[in-house]
Amino acid sequence: MGRLFGTFGVRGIANEKITPEFALKVGMAFGTMLKKEGKKKPLVVVGRDTRVSGEMLKDALISGLLSVGCDVTDVGIAPTPAIQWATDHFKADGGAVITASHNPPEYNGIKLLEPNGMGLKKEREAVVEDIFFNEGFDRARWDEIGEVREENIVKPYIEAIKRRVDVEAIKKRRPFVVVDPSNGAGSLTLPYLLRELGCKVVSVNAHPDGHFPARNPEPTEENLWELMRIVKALGADFGVAQDGDADRAVFIDENGRFIQGDKTFALVADTVLREKGGGLLVTTVATSNLLDDIAKRNNAKVMRTKVGDLIVARALIEHNGTIGGEENGGVIFPDFVLGRDGAMTTAKIAEIFAKSGKKFSELIDELPKYYQFKTKRRVEGDRKAVVAKVAELAKARRYKMNTTDGAKIIFDDGWVLVRASGTEPIIRVFSEAKSEEKASEYLNLGLELLEEALRA
Ligand code: MG
């Protein structure tokens, strides 16, 4: 049996791999599964990001759902977390998001959602795949075809976020924020949310445009050089950038410095864990030890999973976690949306900034200091086997290991992680330590083991 889904949904080039015919069949398969589970007329919430192919694919997916007898609430263009929130809010039986997240504009994809808004469970993904490949679609009789209702969720989603932060405190300080939603779905939400929270807002790249004319939608340091210069030149308090579907938020301090996602995640986690009096923090093996320090000072526990936002979300549900996140600027507030939420993260950061009375750079520099190095090496062929060989070599040298995802060698003052990318022909090597020398030493060890594994 073929496979459709990767770590979270399916992605590819629009009109090559991700065609309307494909979206139609995914809609039919998903709807057929929901009906088989017993509901006579299941309700599915469907939305998309701003990509050029979005409307075409969304309409095809909706047709598929209708044809097997599902009703659809079409929420149009909205951030992925807003669509996740709406799936839960409308008490739907499932959700679907047409998005390729941070990928370049020619890509698109489909993410399917559970009734609570989380990405579809593995077992149910397998059922959808089964129906898709067998074409076992349960077509509805002509008078049982579904209906579409359109809903605008931007306002209620913004209101729901506003209820979760101290708006008065933010209004009092009136932070000056430069927003860059990358012409993606966040264009419709983040500038307005921040204005309603009482911020002074300047937005750039904030007209919805699926060509992504201004920059690559992945919010990395290389892609945000313009925002970094604008924040500094305007004398803003901080800048915030999103990816195409607005589940991630990445920050720039008042000096125009790019802030690693682990650090803003640590700021948010510190506040949330303090407010809740401890709990469980869930993150991945690739995130800084900074999160262990933050958990410790708040009497919280840390769980480290494989890399992937859906894996973190699943662990949060399963273990009743308090806060989750990744090093790439994705924070999950499990009592709000069961996935990364860039707007909620930004609102919380604005609140933390306003209440502290400090500069953004001061908040960051007060965090425990770690040095990190990240590099990658192109590897053709079986990358997982190469990483397994790295783990074997490291074990032979009697290093302390964690093999949850890739090969992570753990030292008293840091670590190095060698991990195969799930989507590109590369192997990544990350290192971290309390000093720059040690971080560099650990990176070199990782690279050395990788070269040895490649020769083996
Ligand atoms: Mg994304």
Coordinates of C-alpha atoms and ligand atoms in Angstrom, one line a residue:
M1 CA 0.0 0.0 0.0
G2 CA 1.3 3.4 -0.9
R3 CA 1.9 6.2 1.5
L4 CA 0.6 9.8 1.2
F5 CA 1.6 11.5 4.4
G6 CA 5.0 12.7 5.7
T7 CA 5.6 13.9 9.2
F8 CA 2.6 16.3 9.0
G9 CA 0.5 16.1 5.8
V10 CA 1.6 15.8 2.2
R11 CA 3.6 18.4 0.2
G12 CA 4.9 18.9 -3.3
I13 CA 5.0 21.1 -6.4
A14 CA 1.5 22.5 -7.2
N15 CA 0.0 21.1 -10.4
E16 CA 2.7 18.5 -10.6
K17 CA 2.4 16.4 -7.5
I18 CA -0.3 18.3 -5.7
T19 CA -2.9 18.6 -8.5
P20 CA -6.7 19.3 -8.2
E21 CA -7.4 15.6 -9.0
F22 CA -5.1 14.7 -6.1
A23 CA -6.9 17.1 -3.7
L24 CA -10.3 15.9 -4.9
K25 CA -9.3 12.3 -4.1
V26 CA -7.9 13.2 -0.7
G27 CA -11.2 15.0 0.1
M28 CA -13.2 11.9 -1.0
A29 CA -11.0 9.6 1.0
F30 CA -11.0 11.7 4.2
G31 CA -14.8 12.2 4.0
T32 CA -15.4 8.5 3.3
M33 CA -13.4 7.7 6.5
L34 CA -15.4 10.2 8.6
K35 CA -18.7 8.6 7.3
K36 CA -17.5 5.1 8.0
E37 CA -16.9 6.2 11.6
G38 CA -20.6 6.5 12.0
K39 CA -21.6 10.2 11.3
K40 CA -24.3 10.6 8.7
K41 CA -23.2 14.0 7.6
P42 CA -19.8 14.8 9.0
L43 CA -18.7 18.5 9.1
V44 CA -15.2 19.5 7.9
V45 CA -13.6 22.9 8.3
V46 CA -11.4 23.8 5.3
G47 CA -9.0 26.7 4.9
R48 CA -5.8 27.7 3.1
D49 CA -2.8 30.0 3.1
T50 CA -2.1 32.6 0.4
R51 CA -0.5 30.4 -2.2
V52 CA -1.4 30.9 -5.9
S53 CA -2.6 27.3 -6.2
G54 CA -4.6 27.6 -2.9
E55 CA -8.0 28.4 -4.3
M56 CA -7.8 25.7 -7.0
L57 CA -6.8 23.0 -4.5
K58 CA -9.2 24.1 -1.8
D59 CA -12.1 24.0 -4.2
A60 CA -11.1 20.5 -5.4
L61 CA -10.8 19.2 -1.9
I62 CA -14.1 20.7 -1.0
S63 CA -15.7 19.0 -4.0
G64 CA -14.4 15.7 -2.9
L65 CA -15.8 16.1 0.6
L66 CA -19.2 17.2 -0.7
S67 CA -19.4 14.3 -3.2
V68 CA -19.2 11.8 -0.4
G69 CA -21.8 13.6 1.6
C70 CA -19.8 15.8 4.1
D71 CA -20.8 19.4 4.9
V72 CA -18.0 21.9 4.7
T73 CA -17.3 25.2 6.6
D74 CA -15.0 27.1 4.3
V75 CA -12.9 29.6 6.3
G76 CA -11.0 30.9 3.3
I77 CA -7.5 32.3 3.8
A78 CA -6.4 31.9 7.5
P79 CA -3.3 30.9 9.5
T80 CA -3.0 27.1 10.0
P81 CA -3.4 27.6 13.8
A82 CA -6.6 29.6 13.2
I83 CA -8.0 26.8 11.1
Q84 CA -7.0 24.3 13.8
W85 CA -8.8 26.6 16.4
A86 CA -11.9 26.8 14.1
T87 CA -12.1 23.0 13.7
D88 CA -12.4 22.7 17.5
H89 CA -14.5 25.9 17.8
F90 CA -17.2 24.8 15.3
K91 CA -17.2 21.3 16.8
A92 CA -16.4 19.8 13.4
D93 CA -15.6 16.2 12.8
G94 CA -12.4 17.1 11.1
G95 CA -10.4 19.8 9.4
A96 CA -8.2 20.3 6.3
V97 CA -5.6 23.0 5.6
I98 CA -4.2 23.7 2.1
T99 CA -0.6 24.9 2.9
A100 CA 3.0 24.2 2.3
S101 CA 4.0 26.1 5.4
H102 CA 7.5 27.7 4.9
N103 CA 8.3 26.1 1.5
P104 CA 8.8 28.3 -1.6
P105 CA 5.8 29.6 -3.5
E106 CA 5.6 26.7 -6.1
Y107 CA 4.9 24.2 -3.4
N108 CA 1.6 23.4 -1.8
G109 CA 0.2 20.6 0.4
I110 CA -2.7 19.3 2.5
K111 CA -2.8 18.8 6.3
L112 CA -5.8 16.9 7.8
L113 CA -7.0 17.6 11.3
E114 CA -8.7 15.7 14.2
P115 CA -11.9 17.2 15.6
N116 CA -9.8 18.9 18.4
G117 CA -7.6 20.6 15.7
M118 CA -4.5 18.5 16.1
G119 CA -2.9 16.9 13.0
L120 CA -4.5 13.6 12.1
K121 CA -3.5 10.5 14.2
K122 CA -1.3 8.0 12.5
E123 CA -3.9 5.2 12.5
R124 CA -6.5 7.4 10.9
E125 CA -3.9 8.6 8.3
A126 CA -3.4 5.0 7.4
V127 CA -7.2 4.5 6.9
V128 CA -7.3 7.6 4.6
E129 CA -4.4 6.2 2.6
D130 CA -6.1 2.9 2.3
I131 CA -9.3 4.4 0.9
F132 CA -7.3 6.8 -1.4
F133 CA -5.3 4.0 -3.1
N134 CA -8.2 1.5 -3.3
E135 CA -10.5 4.3 -4.5
G136 CA -13.0 3.0 -2.0
F137 CA -15.0 6.2 -2.0
D138 CA -18.5 6.2 -0.6
R139 CA -20.2 8.5 -3.1
A140 CA -23.4 10.1 -1.9
R141 CA -26.8 9.8 -3.6
W142 CA -27.7 13.1 -5.4
D143 CA -29.9 14.3 -2.6
E144 CA -27.3 13.6 0.1
I145 CA -24.5 15.6 -1.4
G146 CA -23.0 18.0 1.2
E147 CA -23.4 21.8 1.5
V148 CA -20.8 24.6 2.0
R149 CA -21.1 27.4 4.5
E150 CA -18.6 30.3 4.5
E151 CA -17.3 31.7 7.7
N152 CA -14.8 34.4 8.5
I153 CA -12.7 33.3 11.5
V154 CA -10.2 36.1 11.6
K155 CA -12.0 38.2 14.1
P156 CA -13.1 35.5 16.5
Y157 CA -9.6 34.0 16.4
I158 CA -8.0 37.4 17.3
E159 CA -10.6 37.8 20.1
A160 CA -9.8 34.4 21.5
I161 CA -6.1 35.3 21.6
K162 CA -6.8 38.7 23.2
R163 CA -8.7 36.9 26.1
R164 CA -5.5 35.0 26.9
V165 CA -3.1 37.9 27.5
D166 CA -3.0 41.0 29.7
V167 CA -4.1 43.5 27.1
E168 CA -4.1 46.4 29.6
A169 CA -0.4 45.8 30.4
I170 CA 0.5 45.8 26.7
K171 CA -1.6 49.0 26.1
K172 CA 0.2 50.8 28.9
R173 CA 3.6 50.3 27.4
R174 CA 2.5 50.5 23.8
P175 CA 5.4 48.5 22.2
F176 CA 6.5 49.6 18.7
V177 CA 6.5 46.5 16.6
V178 CA 7.5 45.8 13.0
V179 CA 5.6 42.9 11.5
D180 CA 6.7 40.8 8.5
P181 CA 4.2 38.0 7.7
S182 CA 5.9 37.2 4.4
N183 CA 2.8 38.0 2.3
G184 CA 1.3 34.8 3.9
A185 CA -1.8 34.0 5.9
G186 CA -0.5 36.0 8.9
S187 CA -1.0 39.2 6.8
L188 CA -4.7 38.9 7.7
T189 CA -4.2 38.4 11.4
L190 CA -0.9 39.5 13.0
P191 CA -0.8 43.3 12.2
Y192 CA -4.5 43.6 13.4
L193 CA -3.9 41.5 16.5
L194 CA -1.0 43.6 17.5
R195 CA -2.8 46.9 16.9
E196 CA -5.8 45.7 19.0
L197 CA -3.4 44.7 21.7
G198 CA -2.3 48.4 21.9
C199 CA 1.0 48.2 19.9
K200 CA 2.2 50.7 17.5
V201 CA 2.5 48.6 14.3
V202 CA 4.5 49.0 11.1
S203 CA 4.0 46.1 8.7
V204 CA 6.1 45.1 5.8
N205 CA 5.4 42.3 3.2
A206 CA 1.8 42.2 4.6
H207 CA -0.4 42.2 1.5
P208 CA -1.6 38.6 1.0
D209 CA 0.3 37.4 -2.2
G210 CA 1.0 33.8 -2.9
H211 CA 4.0 34.7 -5.2
F212 CA 5.8 35.6 -2.0
P213 CA 7.3 38.6 -3.8
A214 CA 9.4 40.0 -1.0
R215 CA 11.3 37.1 0.6
N216 CA 11.4 33.3 1.0
P217 CA 8.7 32.5 3.5
E218 CA 11.0 30.5 5.8
P219 CA 11.8 32.9 8.7
T220 CA 15.6 32.2 8.9
E221 CA 18.3 34.8 9.6
E222 CA 19.4 34.9 5.9
N223 CA 15.8 35.6 4.8
L224 CA 15.1 38.3 7.4
W225 CA 18.0 40.7 6.7
E226 CA 15.6 43.4 5.5
L227 CA 13.4 43.2 8.6
M228 CA 16.5 43.3 10.8
R229 CA 17.6 46.6 9.2
I230 CA 14.1 48.1 9.3
V231 CA 13.6 47.3 13.0
K232 CA 16.9 49.1 13.8
A233 CA 16.4 52.0 11.4
L234 CA 12.9 52.8 12.8
G235 CA 13.9 52.4 16.4
A236 CA 11.2 49.8 17.0
D237 CA 11.1 47.8 20.2
F238 CA 11.2 44.5 18.3
G239 CA 10.3 42.8 15.0
V240 CA 8.4 39.7 14.3
A241 CA 8.4 37.5 11.2
Q242 CA 6.1 34.6 10.2
D243 CA 6.3 31.8 7.7
G244 CA 3.6 31.3 4.9
D245 CA 1.0 29.7 7.1
A246 CA 1.8 31.7 10.2
D247 CA 2.3 28.9 12.7
R248 CA 5.8 30.1 13.5
A249 CA 6.9 33.5 14.9
V250 CA 10.6 34.6 14.9
F251 CA 11.8 37.7 16.6
I252 CA 14.3 40.5 16.0
D253 CA 15.5 42.7 18.9
E254 CA 15.7 46.5 18.9
N255 CA 19.3 46.3 17.7
G256 CA 18.3 44.4 14.6
R257 CA 19.7 41.1 16.0
F258 CA 18.0 37.8 14.9
I259 CA 16.9 35.9 18.0
Q260 CA 17.0 32.1 17.8
G261 CA 13.6 30.4 18.3
D262 CA 14.8 28.5 21.4
K263 CA 15.3 31.8 23.2
T264 CA 11.8 33.2 22.6
F265 CA 10.4 29.7 23.4
A266 CA 12.3 29.9 26.7
L267 CA 10.9 33.3 27.5
V268 CA 7.3 32.1 26.8
A269 CA 7.8 28.8 28.7
D270 CA 9.3 30.6 31.7
T271 CA 6.2 32.8 32.0
V272 CA 3.6 30.0 31.3
L273 CA 5.2 27.5 33.7
R274 CA 5.5 30.2 36.4
E275 CA 1.8 31.1 35.9
K276 CA 0.8 27.4 36.1
G277 CA 3.1 26.5 39.0
G278 CA 5.2 24.0 37.0
G279 CA 4.1 21.1 34.8
L280 CA 5.6 19.4 31.8
L281 CA 7.5 21.1 29.0
V282 CA 7.7 19.1 25.7
T283 CA 10.3 19.8 23.2
T284 CA 12.6 18.0 20.7
V285 CA 16.1 16.6 20.9
A286 CA 17.3 19.5 18.7
T287 CA 16.3 22.3 21.2
S288 CA 18.7 24.1 23.5
N289 CA 19.5 22.9 27.1
L290 CA 18.2 26.4 28.0
L291 CA 14.7 24.8 28.2
D292 CA 16.0 22.4 30.9
D293 CA 17.2 25.4 32.9
I294 CA 13.8 27.1 32.5
A295 CA 11.9 24.0 33.5
K296 CA 14.2 23.5 36.5
R297 CA 13.6 27.0 37.9
N298 CA 9.9 26.5 37.6
N299 CA 9.8 23.0 39.1
A300 CA 8.7 21.5 35.7
K301 CA 9.7 18.4 33.9
V302 CA 11.1 18.2 30.4
M303 CA 10.2 15.6 27.8
R304 CA 12.3 15.4 24.5
T305 CA 10.7 13.9 21.4
K306 CA 11.7 13.4 17.8
V307 CA 11.8 16.6 15.7
G308 CA 8.4 17.6 14.3
D309 CA 5.6 19.9 15.6
L310 CA 2.9 17.2 15.3
I311 CA 5.1 14.8 17.4
V312 CA 5.4 17.5 20.1
A313 CA 1.6 18.1 19.9
R314 CA 0.8 14.4 20.3
A315 CA 3.1 14.1 23.3
L316 CA 1.5 17.2 24.9
I317 CA -1.9 15.5 24.6
E318 CA -0.7 12.1 25.7
H319 CA 1.2 13.3 28.8
N320 CA -1.0 16.3 29.6
G321 CA 1.8 18.8 28.9
T322 CA 1.8 22.4 29.8
I323 CA 3.8 24.0 27.0
G324 CA 5.6 22.8 23.9
G325 CA 7.9 24.1 21.3
E326 CA 10.8 23.8 18.9
E327 CA 14.0 25.6 18.1
N328 CA 12.6 27.1 14.9
G329 CA 10.2 29.6 16.5
G330 CA 7.2 27.4 17.0
V331 CA 5.5 27.4 20.4
I332 CA 2.4 25.2 21.2
F333 CA -0.1 26.3 23.9
P334 CA -2.0 23.1 24.3
D335 CA -4.9 24.6 26.1
F336 CA -5.5 26.9 23.1
V337 CA -4.5 25.3 19.8
L338 CA -2.9 21.8 19.5
G339 CA -0.3 23.0 17.1
R340 CA 2.3 25.8 16.8
D341 CA 0.6 29.2 16.9
G342 CA 2.6 32.2 15.7
A343 CA 0.0 34.8 16.7
M344 CA -0.5 33.5 20.2
T345 CA 3.3 33.3 20.6
T346 CA 3.6 37.0 19.5
A347 CA 0.8 38.1 21.9
K348 CA 2.5 36.4 24.8
I349 CA 5.9 37.9 23.9
A350 CA 4.3 41.4 23.7
E351 CA 2.8 40.8 27.1
I352 CA 6.2 39.6 28.6
F353 CA 8.0 42.6 27.0
A354 CA 5.4 45.1 28.3
K355 CA 5.3 43.8 31.8
S356 CA 9.1 43.6 32.1
G357 CA 9.8 47.2 31.4
K358 CA 13.0 46.1 29.9
K359 CA 14.4 46.3 26.4
F360 CA 13.9 43.2 24.2
S361 CA 17.7 42.6 24.1
E362 CA 17.9 42.7 27.9
L363 CA 15.2 40.0 28.2
I364 CA 17.2 37.8 25.8
D365 CA 20.6 38.4 27.3
E366 CA 19.3 37.6 30.8
L367 CA 18.6 34.0 29.8
P368 CA 21.3 31.4 30.6
K369 CA 23.9 31.6 27.9
Y370 CA 24.6 28.8 25.5
Y371 CA 26.7 28.7 22.3
Q372 CA 25.4 26.8 19.3
F373 CA 26.7 25.8 15.9
K374 CA 24.6 24.4 13.1
T375 CA 25.9 23.0 9.8
K376 CA 24.8 20.5 7.2
R377 CA 26.4 18.1 4.7
R378 CA 24.9 16.9 1.4
V379 CA 24.5 13.1 1.5
E380 CA 23.0 11.1 -1.3
G381 CA 21.5 7.6 -0.6
D382 CA 20.3 6.2 2.7
R383 CA 20.8 9.0 5.2
K384 CA 19.2 7.1 8.0
A385 CA 21.7 4.3 7.6
V386 CA 24.6 6.8 7.8
V387 CA 23.2 8.3 11.0
A388 CA 22.8 4.8 12.5
K389 CA 26.4 4.2 11.7
V390 CA 27.4 7.5 13.5
A391 CA 25.5 6.3 16.5
E392 CA 27.3 2.9 16.4
L393 CA 30.7 4.6 16.1
A394 CA 29.9 7.0 19.0
K395 CA 28.7 4.0 21.2
A396 CA 32.0 2.2 20.4
R397 CA 33.8 5.3 21.8
R398 CA 31.6 5.0 24.9
Y399 CA 29.9 8.3 24.6
K400 CA 26.6 8.9 26.4
M401 CA 23.9 8.8 23.7
N402 CA 20.3 9.7 23.0
T403 CA 19.0 8.1 19.8
T404 CA 15.4 9.3 20.0
D405 CA 15.9 11.1 16.6
G406 CA 19.4 10.8 15.0
A407 CA 22.5 10.4 17.0
K408 CA 22.9 12.8 20.0
I409 CA 26.0 12.6 22.0
I410 CA 25.5 14.1 25.5
F411 CA 28.2 15.8 27.6
D412 CA 28.0 17.4 31.0
D413 CA 28.1 20.9 29.5
G414 CA 26.5 20.4 26.0
W415 CA 25.8 18.0 23.1
V416 CA 26.1 17.3 19.4
L417 CA 23.3 16.0 17.3
V418 CA 23.7 14.3 13.9
R419 CA 20.4 14.0 12.2
A420 CA 19.1 13.1 8.7
S421 CA 16.7 15.7 7.2
G422 CA 13.2 14.2 6.4
T423 CA 12.7 16.3 3.3
E424 CA 16.1 17.1 1.8
P425 CA 19.3 15.1 0.9
I426 CA 21.2 16.4 3.8
I427 CA 22.4 15.5 7.2
R428 CA 22.4 18.2 9.8
V429 CA 25.0 18.6 12.6
F430 CA 24.0 20.8 15.6
S431 CA 26.2 21.4 18.7
E432 CA 25.7 23.3 21.9
A433 CA 27.8 24.1 24.9
K434 CA 28.3 26.6 27.7
S435 CA 31.5 27.9 26.0
E436 CA 32.1 28.7 22.3
E437 CA 35.3 26.5 22.3
K438 CA 33.4 23.5 23.6
A439 CA 30.5 24.0 21.2
S440 CA 33.0 24.1 18.3
E441 CA 34.8 21.1 19.6
Y442 CA 31.5 19.1 19.8
L443 CA 30.6 20.2 16.3
N444 CA 33.9 18.9 15.0
L445 CA 33.4 15.6 16.8
G446 CA 30.0 15.3 15.1
L447 CA 31.5 16.0 11.7
E448 CA 34.4 13.7 12.3
L449 CA 32.0 10.8 13.1
L450 CA 29.9 11.6 10.1
E451 CA 32.9 11.4 7.8
E452 CA 34.0 8.1 9.4
A453 CA 30.4 6.8 8.9
L454 CA 30.4 7.9 5.3
R455 CA 33.7 6.0 4.6
A456 CA 32.5 2.9 6.4
Ligands
MG1 MG 4.4 26.8 9.0

